[in-house]
Amino acid sequence: IFRLYAGVGNAYGNSATLPYAKQFFCGGPSSLRAFQINSVGPGTSIPQKSAAFLEPGGDCKMEANAEYRFPIVGFLKGAAFVDAGNTWLLGRDTSLIHSQFDVSRFYKELALGTGAGLRLDVSFFIVRLDLGIPLRKPTPDESERWVIRNGDRD
């Protein structure tokens, strides 16, 4: 199974940013499974939690998922997957350094995760259990991005 997701949003009228509900987010069970929900991006910025505890979203998103599914026994199936992606801002946000989309470096800012899972496939619904580990985190310092090389497992 392969999935490629890309999207761009632009604020219009007198709005400076997209409404929160229309912003793009990465991370979680339907996105980058090796990362916590909405924890990736925008760009390589390290967002500061606001009083509202809302994660900052992005104006654009690129994400790719590849999954190999195989039978184990009966309704039980297995899966191995790789996910990559991130979100970015189109304009400048002074509070989020390194959050802007740049064609010359976006590929260096992709988060990468892998993992395996079990599927209980009963024709009209699937119960899914996945375990993922991050391989590459989009951090500002390029020397700390590859998790395997650094032994960082959080």
Coordinates of C-alpha atoms in Angstrom, one line a residue:
I1 CA 0.0 0.0 0.0
F2 CA 1.4 3.4 -0.9
R3 CA 0.0 6.8 0.0
L4 CA 1.2 10.3 -1.0
Y5 CA -0.4 13.3 0.6
A6 CA 0.4 16.9 -0.2
G7 CA -1.6 20.1 0.5
V8 CA -1.3 23.8 0.6
G9 CA -3.6 26.4 2.2
N10 CA -3.5 30.2 2.0
A11 CA -5.2 32.6 4.3
Y12 CA -7.5 35.1 2.5
G13 CA -9.4 38.2 3.2
N14 CA -8.2 40.0 6.3
S15 CA -6.7 36.8 7.9
A16 CA -3.0 36.6 8.4
T17 CA -3.0 32.8 9.0
L18 CA -5.2 29.8 8.2
P19 CA -7.9 29.0 10.8
Y20 CA -6.6 26.4 13.3
A21 CA -9.1 23.8 12.0
K22 CA -7.8 24.2 8.4
Q23 CA -4.1 24.0 9.3
F24 CA -2.0 20.9 8.4
F25 CA -0.5 18.6 11.1
C26 CA 1.9 15.6 11.1
G27 CA 2.2 12.8 13.6
G28 CA -0.1 10.2 15.0
P29 CA -1.9 7.0 14.1
S30 CA -3.2 8.2 10.7
S31 CA -0.1 10.1 9.8
L32 CA 3.6 9.6 10.9
R33 CA 2.9 6.6 13.2
A34 CA 6.4 6.7 14.9
F35 CA 5.6 10.2 16.3
Q36 CA 3.1 11.6 18.8
I37 CA 0.0 13.2 17.4
N38 CA 0.6 16.6 15.8
S39 CA 4.2 16.7 17.1
V40 CA 6.1 17.1 13.8
G41 CA 6.7 20.6 12.3
P42 CA 6.3 23.2 11.1
G43 CA 9.7 22.8 9.5
T44 CA 12.5 22.2 12.0
S45 CA 11.1 24.6 14.5
I46 CA 10.8 23.7 18.2
P47 CA 7.4 25.1 19.0
Q48 CA 6.7 26.7 22.4
K49 CA 3.5 25.6 24.1
S50 CA 1.0 28.3 24.3
A51 CA -1.5 28.9 27.2
A52 CA -4.1 27.2 25.1
F53 CA -1.9 24.1 24.7
L54 CA -2.4 24.0 20.9
E55 CA 0.2 22.6 18.7
P56 CA 1.2 25.0 15.8
G57 CA 0.1 23.8 12.4
G58 CA 1.4 24.5 9.0
D59 CA 0.3 26.1 5.7
C60 CA 1.5 23.2 3.6
K61 CA 2.2 19.5 4.2
M62 CA 4.0 16.6 2.4
E63 CA 3.6 13.1 3.6
A64 CA 4.3 9.6 2.2
N65 CA 3.5 6.2 3.7
A66 CA 4.5 2.8 2.4
E67 CA 3.1 -0.4 4.0
Y68 CA 3.6 -4.0 3.2
R69 CA 0.7 -6.2 4.5
F70 CA 1.0 -10.0 4.7
P71 CA -1.2 -12.8 6.1
I72 CA -0.3 -14.6 9.3
V73 CA -3.2 -16.9 10.1
G74 CA -6.9 -16.5 9.3
F75 CA -8.1 -13.0 10.0
L76 CA -4.8 -12.0 11.6
K77 CA -2.4 -10.1 9.2
G78 CA 0.9 -8.4 9.7
A79 CA 2.3 -5.1 8.4
A80 CA 5.6 -3.4 8.1
F81 CA 5.6 0.3 7.3
V82 CA 7.7 3.4 6.6
D83 CA 6.4 7.0 6.9
A84 CA 7.9 10.3 6.0
G85 CA 6.7 13.9 6.1
N86 CA 6.5 17.3 7.6
T87 CA 4.5 20.6 7.6
W88 CA 5.8 24.1 6.9
L89 CA 4.6 27.7 6.9
L90 CA 4.5 29.7 3.7
G91 CA 5.0 33.1 5.3
R92 CA 7.4 34.3 7.9
D93 CA 6.6 33.7 11.6
T94 CA 9.1 35.3 13.9
S95 CA 8.1 33.1 16.8
L96 CA 8.9 29.8 14.9
I97 CA 12.4 30.0 13.5
H98 CA 13.1 27.4 10.7
S99 CA 9.4 26.9 10.0
Q100 CA 9.2 28.3 6.4
F101 CA 9.0 26.1 3.4
D102 CA 12.1 26.3 1.2
V103 CA 12.5 24.2 -2.0
S104 CA 16.2 24.0 -1.6
R105 CA 16.1 22.3 1.8
F106 CA 12.6 20.8 2.5
Y107 CA 13.8 17.2 1.9
K108 CA 16.4 17.7 4.7
E109 CA 13.5 18.5 7.1
L110 CA 11.4 15.4 6.6
A111 CA 10.7 13.2 9.6
L112 CA 11.1 9.5 9.0
G113 CA 9.7 6.6 11.0
T114 CA 9.3 2.9 10.6
G115 CA 7.5 0.1 12.4
A116 CA 5.4 -3.0 12.4
G117 CA 1.9 -3.9 13.3
L118 CA -0.9 -6.4 13.5
R119 CA -4.3 -6.2 11.7
L120 CA -7.4 -8.1 12.6
D121 CA -9.1 -8.0 9.2
V122 CA -12.8 -8.9 9.3
S123 CA -13.9 -7.9 5.8
F124 CA -16.1 -4.9 6.9
F125 CA -13.7 -3.5 9.5
I126 CA -10.0 -3.7 10.5
V127 CA -8.6 -3.4 14.1
R128 CA -5.1 -2.1 13.8
L129 CA -2.2 -2.2 16.4
D130 CA 1.0 -0.5 15.3
L131 CA 4.4 0.1 17.0
G132 CA 6.6 2.7 15.4
I133 CA 10.1 4.1 16.0
P134 CA 11.4 7.4 14.7
L135 CA 14.5 7.1 12.5
R136 CA 15.0 10.8 11.7
K137 CA 13.6 13.8 13.6
P138 CA 13.3 17.3 12.1
T139 CA 15.4 19.2 14.6
P140 CA 17.2 22.5 14.0
D141 CA 20.7 20.9 14.5
E142 CA 21.4 18.7 11.4
S143 CA 23.9 16.6 13.4
E144 CA 21.1 15.4 15.8
R145 CA 18.5 14.4 13.2
W146 CA 19.3 10.7 12.7
V147 CA 18.0 8.9 15.8
I148 CA 19.9 5.6 15.2
R149 CA 23.3 7.3 15.0
N150 CA 22.7 9.2 18.2
G151 CA 21.0 6.4 20.2
D152 CA 18.1 8.8 21.0
R153 CA 15.0 6.8 21.6
D154 CA 12.4 9.2 23.0

